[in-house]
CSV table of C-alpha atoms in Angstrom, one decimal:
chain,number,residue,atom,x,y,z
A,967,MET,CA,104.3,94.4,125.5
A,968,ALA,CA,102.4,96.0,122.7
A,969,GLU,CA,103.5,99.4,121.3
A,970,HIS,CA,100.6,101.1,123.1
A,971,GLY,CA,102.0,100.3,126.6
A,972,VAL,CA,98.7,99.1,128.0
A,973,VAL,CA,99.1,95.9,130.1
A,974,VAL,CA,96.3,93.4,130.6
A,975,HIS,CA,96.2,91.6,133.9
A,976,LEU,CA,93.8,88.9,132.7
A,977,ASP,CA,96.2,86.0,133.7
A,978,ARG,CA,96.4,87.2,137.3
A,979,LEU,CA,92.7,87.8,137.6
A,980,LEU,CA,91.8,84.4,136.2
A,981,GLU,CA,94.3,82.7,138.6
A,982,GLU,CA,92.9,84.6,141.6
A,983,ARG,CA,89.3,83.6,140.7
A,984,GLY,CA,90.2,80.1,139.8
A,985,MET,CA,88.7,80.5,136.4
A,986,THR,CA,89.9,79.1,133.1
A,987,LEU,CA,90.0,81.1,129.8
A,988,THR,CA,87.3,78.8,128.4
A,989,GLU,CA,85.0,79.4,131.3
A,990,LEU,CA,85.5,83.2,131.0
A,991,SER,CA,84.8,82.9,127.3
A,992,GLU,CA,81.5,81.2,127.9
A,993,ARG,CA,80.5,83.8,130.5
A,994,VAL,CA,81.3,86.9,128.5
A,995,GLY,CA,80.4,85.6,125.0
A,996,VAL,CA,83.9,86.4,123.6
A,997,THR,CA,85.7,83.6,121.8
A,998,VAL,CA,88.7,81.9,123.4
A,999,VAL,CA,90.8,83.1,120.5
A,1000,ASN,CA,90.0,86.8,121.1
A,1001,LEU,CA,90.5,86.4,124.9
A,1002,SER,CA,93.9,84.9,124.1
A,1003,ILE,CA,94.7,87.9,121.9
A,1004,LEU,CA,93.8,90.1,124.8
A,1005,LYS,CA,95.6,88.1,127.4
A,1006,ASN,CA,98.8,88.0,125.3
A,1007,GLY,CA,98.9,91.7,124.7
A,1008,ARG,CA,98.2,91.5,121.0
A,1009,ALA,CA,94.9,93.3,121.0
A,1010,ARG,CA,94.9,96.9,119.6
A,1011,ALA,CA,91.6,97.9,121.1
A,1012,VAL,CA,88.9,96.7,123.5
A,1013,ARG,CA,85.2,97.5,123.1
A,1014,PHE,CA,83.5,98.9,126.1
A,1015,SER,CA,80.9,96.2,125.9
A,1016,THR,CA,83.7,93.6,126.1
A,1017,LEU,CA,85.3,95.4,129.0
A,1018,SER,CA,82.0,95.6,130.9
A,1019,ALA,CA,81.4,91.9,130.4
A,1020,LEU,CA,84.9,91.0,131.6
A,1021,CYS,CA,84.5,93.2,134.7
A,1022,GLU,CA,81.2,91.7,135.5
A,1023,ALA,CA,82.4,88.1,135.0
A,1024,LEU,CA,85.6,88.7,137.0
A,1025,ASP,CA,83.9,91.0,139.6
A,1026,CYS,CA,86.5,93.7,139.1
A,1027,GLN,CA,87.1,97.2,138.0
A,1028,PRO,CA,88.6,98.2,134.6
A,1029,GLY,CA,91.6,99.5,136.6
A,1030,ASP,CA,92.1,96.0,138.0
A,1031,LEU,CA,92.1,94.5,134.5
A,1032,LEU,CA,94.1,97.1,132.7
A,1033,GLY,CA,97.3,99.0,133.6
A,1034,TYR,CA,99.7,101.3,131.8
A,1035,ALA,CA,103.4,100.7,131.7
A,1036,GLY,CA,104.4,103.4,129.4
A,1037,SER,CA,105.2,103.2,125.6
B,1058,MET,CA,90.5,81.6,105.7
B,1059,ARG,CA,89.0,84.5,107.7
B,1060,PRO,CA,85.2,84.3,108.5
B,1061,GLN,CA,83.3,86.3,105.9
B,1062,PRO,CA,80.6,88.6,107.1
B,1063,ASN,CA,79.3,88.9,103.5
B,1064,PRO,CA,80.1,85.9,101.3
B,1065,PRO,CA,81.2,86.9,97.8
B,1066,SER,CA,78.4,87.4,95.3
B,1067,ASN,CA,77.8,85.3,92.3
B,1068,THR,CA,79.1,88.2,90.2
B,1069,VAL,CA,82.4,87.9,91.9
B,1070,HIS,CA,82.5,84.2,91.3
B,1071,VAL,CA,81.7,84.6,87.7
B,1072,ALA,CA,84.4,87.4,87.3
B,1073,GLY,CA,86.9,85.1,89.0
B,1074,ARG,CA,86.2,82.3,86.5
B,1075,LEU,CA,86.3,84.7,83.6
B,1076,VAL,CA,89.8,86.0,84.6
B,1077,THR,CA,91.0,82.4,85.0
B,1078,ALA,CA,89.5,81.5,81.6
B,1079,ALA,CA,91.2,84.5,80.0
B,1080,PHE,CA,94.5,83.5,81.6
B,1081,TRP,CA,94.3,80.0,80.2
B,1082,PHE,CA,93.1,81.3,76.8
B,1083,VAL,CA,96.2,83.5,76.6
B,1084,ILE,CA,98.4,80.6,77.5
B,1085,GLY,CA,96.8,78.5,74.8
B,1086,PHE,CA,97.2,81.4,72.3
B,1087,GLY,CA,100.8,81.6,73.3
B,1088,ALA,CA,101.2,77.9,72.5
B,1089,VAL,CA,99.5,78.5,69.1
B,1090,ILE,CA,102.0,81.3,68.4
B,1091,VAL,CA,104.9,79.1,69.2
B,1092,VAL,CA,103.5,76.3,67.0
B,1093,SER,CA,102.8,78.9,64.3
B,1094,ILE,CA,106.4,80.1,64.3
B,1095,ALA,CA,107.8,76.6,64.2
B,1096,LEU,CA,105.6,75.7,61.2
B,1097,GLY,CA,106.5,79.0,59.6
B,1098,LEU,CA,110.2,78.1,59.9
B,1099,ALA,CA,109.6,74.6,58.5
B,1100,ARG,CA,107.5,75.9,55.6
B,1101,HIS,CA,109.7,78.9,54.7
B,1102,GLY,CA,107.3,81.6,55.9
B,1103,ASP,CA,104.0,79.9,55.7
B,1104,SER,CA,103.0,80.1,59.4
B,1105,LEU,CA,99.9,78.7,61.1
B,1106,LEU,CA,98.5,82.0,62.2
B,1107,TYR,CA,99.2,84.1,59.1
B,1108,GLY,CA,99.5,81.5,56.4
B,1109,ASP,CA,100.9,82.6,53.0
B,1110,THR,CA,99.7,86.2,53.4
B,1111,LEU,CA,100.7,88.8,55.9
B,1112,GLY,CA,98.6,91.9,56.7
B,1113,ILE,CA,101.0,94.7,57.4
B,1114,PRO,CA,99.5,97.8,59.2
B,1115,VAL,CA,100.5,101.0,57.4
B,1116,GLN,CA,99.3,104.6,57.4
B,1117,LEU,CA,98.5,106.7,54.4
B,1118,SER,CA,98.5,110.4,54.3
B,1119,PRO,CA,95.0,112.1,54.2
B,1120,ALA,CA,95.7,113.3,50.7
B,1121,ASP,CA,96.0,109.7,49.5
B,1122,ALA,CA,92.8,108.6,51.1
B,1123,GLY,CA,90.8,109.1,47.9
B,1124,ARG,CA,88.1,111.5,46.9
B,1125,LEU,CA,85.4,112.1,49.5
B,1126,PRO,CA,81.9,113.7,49.2
B,1127,HIS,CA,81.7,117.4,49.8
B,1128,GLY,CA,81.8,118.2,53.5
B,1129,PHE,CA,83.8,115.1,54.4
B,1130,ARG,CA,87.5,115.2,55.2
B,1131,VAL,CA,90.0,112.9,56.7
B,1132,GLU,CA,91.6,113.9,60.0
B,1133,GLY,CA,95.2,112.8,60.3
B,1134,PRO,CA,96.9,109.7,58.9
B,1135,VAL,CA,94.6,106.9,57.6
B,1136,ASP,CA,95.1,103.4,59.0
B,1137,ALA,CA,95.3,100.9,56.2
B,1138,SER,CA,96.8,97.4,55.6
B,1139,PHE,CA,99.0,96.0,52.9
B,1140,THR,CA,98.6,92.4,52.1
B,1141,LEU,CA,102.0,90.7,51.5
B,1142,ASN,CA,101.7,87.4,49.6
B,1143,ASP,CA,104.1,84.5,50.2
B,1144,PRO,CA,106.1,86.2,53.0
B,1145,THR,CA,109.7,85.0,53.5
B,1146,THR,CA,110.7,83.3,56.7
B,1147,LYS,CA,112.3,86.5,57.9
B,1148,GLU,CA,109.1,88.5,57.2
B,1149,MET,CA,107.0,85.9,59.0
B,1150,LEU,CA,109.4,86.0,62.0
B,1151,LEU,CA,109.3,89.8,62.1
B,1152,ARG,CA,105.5,89.7,62.2
B,1153,SER,CA,105.2,86.8,64.7
B,1154,ALA,CA,107.7,88.4,67.0
B,1155,GLN,CA,105.5,91.4,67.4
B,1156,ASP,CA,102.9,89.1,69.1
B,1157,LEU,CA,105.2,87.9,71.8
B,1158,GLY,CA,105.6,91.1,73.7
B,1159,PRO,CA,101.9,91.9,74.1
B,1160,LEU,CA,101.3,88.2,74.9
B,1161,ALA,CA,103.9,88.2,77.7
B,1162,LEU,CA,102.5,91.5,79.1
B,1163,MET,CA,98.9,90.2,79.1
B,1164,LEU,CA,100.0,87.0,80.8
B,1165,ALA,CA,101.8,88.9,83.5
B,1166,ILE,CA,98.8,91.2,84.1
B,1167,LEU,CA,96.3,88.3,84.0
B,1168,TRP,CA,98.5,86.3,86.5
B,1169,GLN,CA,98.2,89.2,89.0
B,1170,LEU,CA,94.5,89.6,88.3
B,1171,ARG,CA,94.0,85.9,88.8
B,1172,GLY,CA,95.6,86.0,92.3
B,1173,PHE,CA,93.5,89.1,93.1
B,1174,ALA,CA,90.3,87.4,92.0
B,1175,ARG,CA,91.0,84.3,94.0
B,1176,SER,CA,91.5,86.4,97.1
B,1177,VAL,CA,88.2,88.2,96.6
B,1178,VAL,CA,86.4,84.9,96.0
B,1179,GLY,CA,88.0,83.6,99.1
B,1180,GLY,CA,86.7,86.5,101.1
B,1181,ASP,CA,90.1,87.9,102.0
B,1182,PRO,CA,90.8,90.8,99.6
B,1183,PHE,CA,92.3,93.3,102.1
B,1184,GLY,CA,95.8,91.9,102.5
B,1185,ALA,CA,99.4,93.0,101.6
B,1186,ALA,CA,99.4,90.5,98.7
B,1187,ASN,CA,96.7,92.3,96.8
B,1188,VAL,CA,98.4,95.7,97.5
B,1189,GLY,CA,101.4,94.3,95.8
B,1190,ARG,CA,99.4,92.8,92.9
B,1191,LEU,CA,97.7,96.1,92.2
B,1192,ARG,CA,101.0,98.0,92.2
B,1193,ARG,CA,102.6,95.4,89.9
B,1194,ILE,CA,99.6,95.8,87.5
B,1195,GLY,CA,100.1,99.5,87.6
B,1196,PHE,CA,103.8,99.1,86.7
B,1197,LEU,CA,103.0,96.6,84.0
B,1198,VAL,CA,100.5,98.9,82.4
B,1199,VAL,CA,102.4,102.2,82.8
B,1200,LEU,CA,105.8,100.9,81.9
B,1201,GLY,CA,105.1,97.6,80.2
B,1202,VAL,CA,102.8,98.8,77.4
B,1203,PRO,CA,105.2,101.5,76.2
B,1204,ILE,CA,108.2,99.2,76.5
B,1205,VAL,CA,106.5,96.6,74.4
B,1206,ASP,CA,105.6,99.2,71.8
B,1207,ILE,CA,109.2,100.5,71.8
B,1208,LEU,CA,110.5,96.9,71.3
B,1209,ASN,CA,108.0,96.3,68.5
B,1210,ALA,CA,108.8,99.5,66.7
B,1211,PRO,CA,112.0,98.3,65.0
B,1212,LEU,CA,110.2,95.1,64.0
B,1213,ARG,CA,107.5,97.1,62.4
B,1214,ALA,CA,110.0,99.3,60.6
B,1215,ALA,CA,111.9,96.2,59.4
B,1216,LEU,CA,108.7,94.6,58.1
B,1217,SER,CA,107.7,97.8,56.3
B,1218,ASP,CA,110.7,97.2,53.9
B,1219,ALA,CA,108.4,94.7,52.3
B,1220,VAL,CA,105.7,97.3,51.6
B,1221,PRO,CA,106.1,98.9,48.2
B,1222,SER,CA,106.1,102.6,47.8
B,1223,PRO,CA,103.8,103.3,44.9
B,1224,PRO,CA,104.6,106.6,43.1
B,1225,GLY,CA,102.6,109.5,44.4
B,1226,ILE,CA,101.4,107.7,47.6
B,1227,ASP,CA,103.0,108.4,50.9
B,1228,VAL,CA,103.1,105.1,53.0
B,1229,SER,CA,104.4,105.0,56.5
B,1230,VAL,CA,104.2,102.6,59.5
B,1231,HIS,CA,103.0,103.2,63.0
B,1232,GLY,CA,105.6,104.7,65.2
B,1233,PHE,CA,105.7,104.7,69.0
B,1234,THR,CA,102.7,106.3,70.6
B,1235,LEU,CA,102.0,106.9,74.3
B,1236,SER,CA,98.3,106.3,75.0
B,1237,LEU,CA,96.7,108.6,77.7
B,1238,ASN,CA,94.1,105.9,78.3
B,1239,THR,CA,96.8,103.4,79.1
B,1240,LEU,CA,98.5,105.8,81.5
B,1241,LEU,CA,95.2,106.5,83.2
B,1242,VAL,CA,94.5,102.8,83.7
B,1243,GLY,CA,97.9,102.3,85.2
B,1244,LEU,CA,97.5,105.3,87.5
B,1245,ALA,CA,94.1,104.0,88.6
B,1246,ALA,CA,95.7,100.7,89.5
B,1247,PHE,CA,98.2,102.6,91.7
B,1248,VAL,CA,95.4,104.5,93.4
B,1249,LEU,CA,93.5,101.3,94.0
B,1250,ALA,CA,96.6,99.8,95.6
B,1251,GLU,CA,96.7,102.6,98.1
B,1252,VAL,CA,93.0,102.1,98.8
B,1253,PHE,CA,93.6,98.4,99.5
B,1254,ALA,CA,96.6,99.3,101.7
B,1255,TYR,CA,94.4,101.5,103.8
B,1256,GLY,CA,91.7,98.8,103.8
B,1257,SER,CA,94.3,96.2,104.9
B,1258,ALA,CA,95.4,98.4,107.8
B,1259,LEU,CA,91.7,99.0,108.8
B,1260,ARG,CA,91.1,95.2,108.7
B,1261,GLU,CA,94.1,94.6,110.9
B,1262,ASP,CA,92.7,97.1,113.4
B,1263,VAL,CA,89.3,95.5,113.4
B,1264,GLU,CA,90.7,92.0,113.8
B,1265,ALA,CA,92.8,93.1,116.7
B,1266,THR,CA,89.8,94.6,118.5
B,1267,VAL,CA,88.3,92.5,121.2
């Protein structure tokens, strides 16, 4: 987990929706590399535009995608 | 190599090539110095760079500078040069050795600048490597320049033994001087290093933003 304590549940959501990272990348317009950074907890910040695009593509709320596990 | 939002300008490319050219020029000059010393040893003081005459920098007192028109005056010691004909091997070595310190210092600084220029041309200037390079340049300037001057001072003093002391004329050699300009350049390098450290941290934040 990164030092900020925010957890990204992208793996779980992709599995639930039967979507691959590459498909998600094509839908939201974010590179696979950056999505991997997000998925693996190495991102330091997420733009609202990216978060909105992810929520639309995954049909979820930000709270479904992000969690907080403490620092 | 990271993607470049703004490719380096032609000016940066030219500057990079100039730094590289300066680096290799100094290397070549260093080789010339070595060859010059070798020839000087073989020819009993007749070196390649200085030949059979040596110009020894000296200083004269203002009173010995000669008569000047009314209203003109000399401020402080006057820089002059004494021409020593047919220097001995020892005198040649004393003069040539004074070139080695500045040469090594310049090579060290140019090596750091070369790496710095390459990173800028490559579009990746904000990294830890450049922070280190700038700090090293700062140390080389702030400490290296005075150290080289201190090391050369006894060589200058020893060489000055070959300078005659004409009656009534006060001749001296340059002692150690601490240049404020040199200090400022070194401090500027340290400040720039901190700017690049901040830039590097900002870059990492941007790259880790999805």
